[in-house]
Amino acid sequence: QVQLVESGGGLVQPGGSLRLSCAASGTIFSINTMGWYRQTPGKERELVAMIMSDDTTNTANSVRGRFTISRDASKNTVYLQMNSLKPEDTAVYYCNVDLIGKMGFDVYWGQGTQVTVSS
């Protein structure tokens, strides 16, 4: 099956930068979308950014202009470049991939990576 492995989370100061990576491995016939969600305790998981197979992107208003999503199709990897980080960006960030694999259409989630913005 498909596995998603996230990396790049950590502790940064306000105004700092961080880049998250998520690599998908396994039998993948095609990828429809790749994206990043985040969640804080007591709140629902929210979409941060998403990139489509045609490279169209959607970005949440709260991070627009600061975060940039990109992908490397040859590596089945999606990135989230986070600049000008704010304390309210603190959350667990989850990678999400909609794809067609040996099991057909399916949705996969990464394990989550903690991003903490604090001085």
Coordinates of C-alpha atoms in Angstrom, one line a residue:
Q1 CA 0.0 0.0 0.0
V2 CA 0.9 3.7 -0.1
Q3 CA 2.8 5.3 2.8
L4 CA 3.3 9.0 3.5
V5 CA 6.3 10.1 5.5
E6 CA 6.5 13.7 6.8
S7 CA 9.5 15.7 7.9
G8 CA 10.6 19.2 8.6
G9 CA 8.6 20.2 11.6
G10 CA 10.1 21.8 14.7
L11 CA 10.3 24.8 16.9
V12 CA 10.9 28.3 15.3
Q13 CA 10.7 31.9 16.5
P14 CA 8.0 34.2 15.2
G15 CA 9.0 35.5 11.8
G16 CA 11.0 32.5 11.1
S17 CA 10.7 29.9 8.3
L18 CA 10.3 26.2 8.0
R19 CA 9.8 23.8 5.2
L20 CA 7.7 20.6 5.5
S21 CA 8.1 17.7 3.2
C22 CA 5.9 14.7 2.6
A23 CA 7.0 11.8 0.4
A24 CA 4.6 9.2 -0.9
S25 CA 5.9 5.7 -1.6
G26 CA 4.4 2.4 -2.8
T27 CA 2.4 1.6 -5.9
I28 CA 1.0 4.8 -7.2
F29 CA -0.7 5.0 -10.7
S30 CA -1.6 8.6 -10.5
I31 CA -2.0 11.4 -7.9
N32 CA -5.0 13.7 -8.0
T33 CA -4.2 16.1 -5.3
M34 CA -1.6 16.6 -2.5
G35 CA -2.1 18.9 0.4
W36 CA -1.4 20.0 3.9
Y37 CA -3.9 20.3 6.8
R38 CA -3.3 21.4 10.3
Q39 CA -5.0 20.8 13.6
T40 CA -4.8 22.2 17.1
P41 CA -6.3 20.6 20.3
G42 CA -10.1 21.1 20.4
K43 CA -10.4 22.3 16.9
E44 CA -11.3 20.6 13.6
R45 CA -8.6 19.8 11.1
E46 CA -8.4 22.6 8.5
L47 CA -7.0 22.8 5.0
V48 CA -3.8 24.9 4.7
A49 CA -2.9 24.4 1.1
M50 CA -3.6 22.0 -1.8
I51 CA -2.0 21.4 -5.2
M52 CA -3.7 19.6 -8.0
S53 CA -2.4 17.4 -10.8
D54 CA -2.4 20.4 -13.1
D55 CA -0.4 22.5 -10.6
T56 CA -3.4 24.6 -9.6
T57 CA -3.1 25.6 -6.0
N58 CA -5.5 26.5 -3.2
T59 CA -4.3 28.3 -0.1
A60 CA -6.1 29.2 3.0
N61 CA -6.7 32.9 3.6
S62 CA -4.9 32.7 7.0
V63 CA -1.6 31.7 5.3
R64 CA -1.9 33.2 1.9
G65 CA 1.2 35.2 1.0
R66 CA 3.3 33.5 3.7
F67 CA 3.0 29.8 2.8
T68 CA 3.7 28.2 -0.6
I69 CA 2.9 24.7 -1.6
S70 CA 4.8 22.9 -4.3
R71 CA 5.5 19.4 -5.5
D72 CA 8.2 17.2 -7.2
A73 CA 6.2 14.8 -9.3
S74 CA 9.3 12.6 -10.0
K75 CA 9.6 12.0 -6.2
N76 CA 5.9 11.9 -5.3
T77 CA 6.8 14.6 -2.8
V78 CA 4.9 17.7 -1.7
Y79 CA 6.4 20.6 0.2
L80 CA 5.1 23.4 2.3
Q81 CA 7.4 26.4 2.5
M82 CA 6.3 28.5 5.6
N83 CA 7.6 32.0 5.9
S84 CA 6.8 34.8 8.4
L85 CA 5.6 32.3 10.9
K86 CA 3.2 33.4 13.6
P87 CA 2.3 31.8 16.9
E88 CA -1.2 31.0 15.6
D89 CA 0.5 28.8 13.0
T90 CA 1.4 26.4 15.8
A91 CA -0.3 23.0 15.1
V92 CA 0.2 19.5 14.0
Y93 CA 0.5 19.5 10.2
Y94 CA -0.8 16.5 8.2
C95 CA 0.0 15.6 4.7
N96 CA -2.9 14.4 2.6
V97 CA -2.8 12.7 -0.8
D98 CA -5.7 11.6 -3.1
L99 CA -4.5 9.1 -5.5
I100 CA -5.1 6.0 -7.7
G101 CA -3.2 3.0 -6.5
K102 CA -3.5 -0.8 -6.6
M103 CA -6.6 -0.5 -4.4
G104 CA -8.2 2.0 -6.6
F105 CA -9.0 5.6 -5.6
D106 CA -8.0 6.3 -2.0
V107 CA -7.0 9.0 0.4
Y108 CA -3.9 8.7 2.6
W109 CA -2.7 10.7 5.5
G110 CA 0.8 11.3 6.9
Q111 CA 1.6 10.7 10.6
G112 CA 1.6 14.4 11.4
T113 CA 4.5 16.7 12.3
Q114 CA 4.5 19.3 15.1
V115 CA 5.1 22.9 14.2
T116 CA 5.6 25.2 17.1
V117 CA 6.1 29.0 16.7
S118 CA 7.2 30.6 19.9
S119 CA 9.8 33.0 21.3

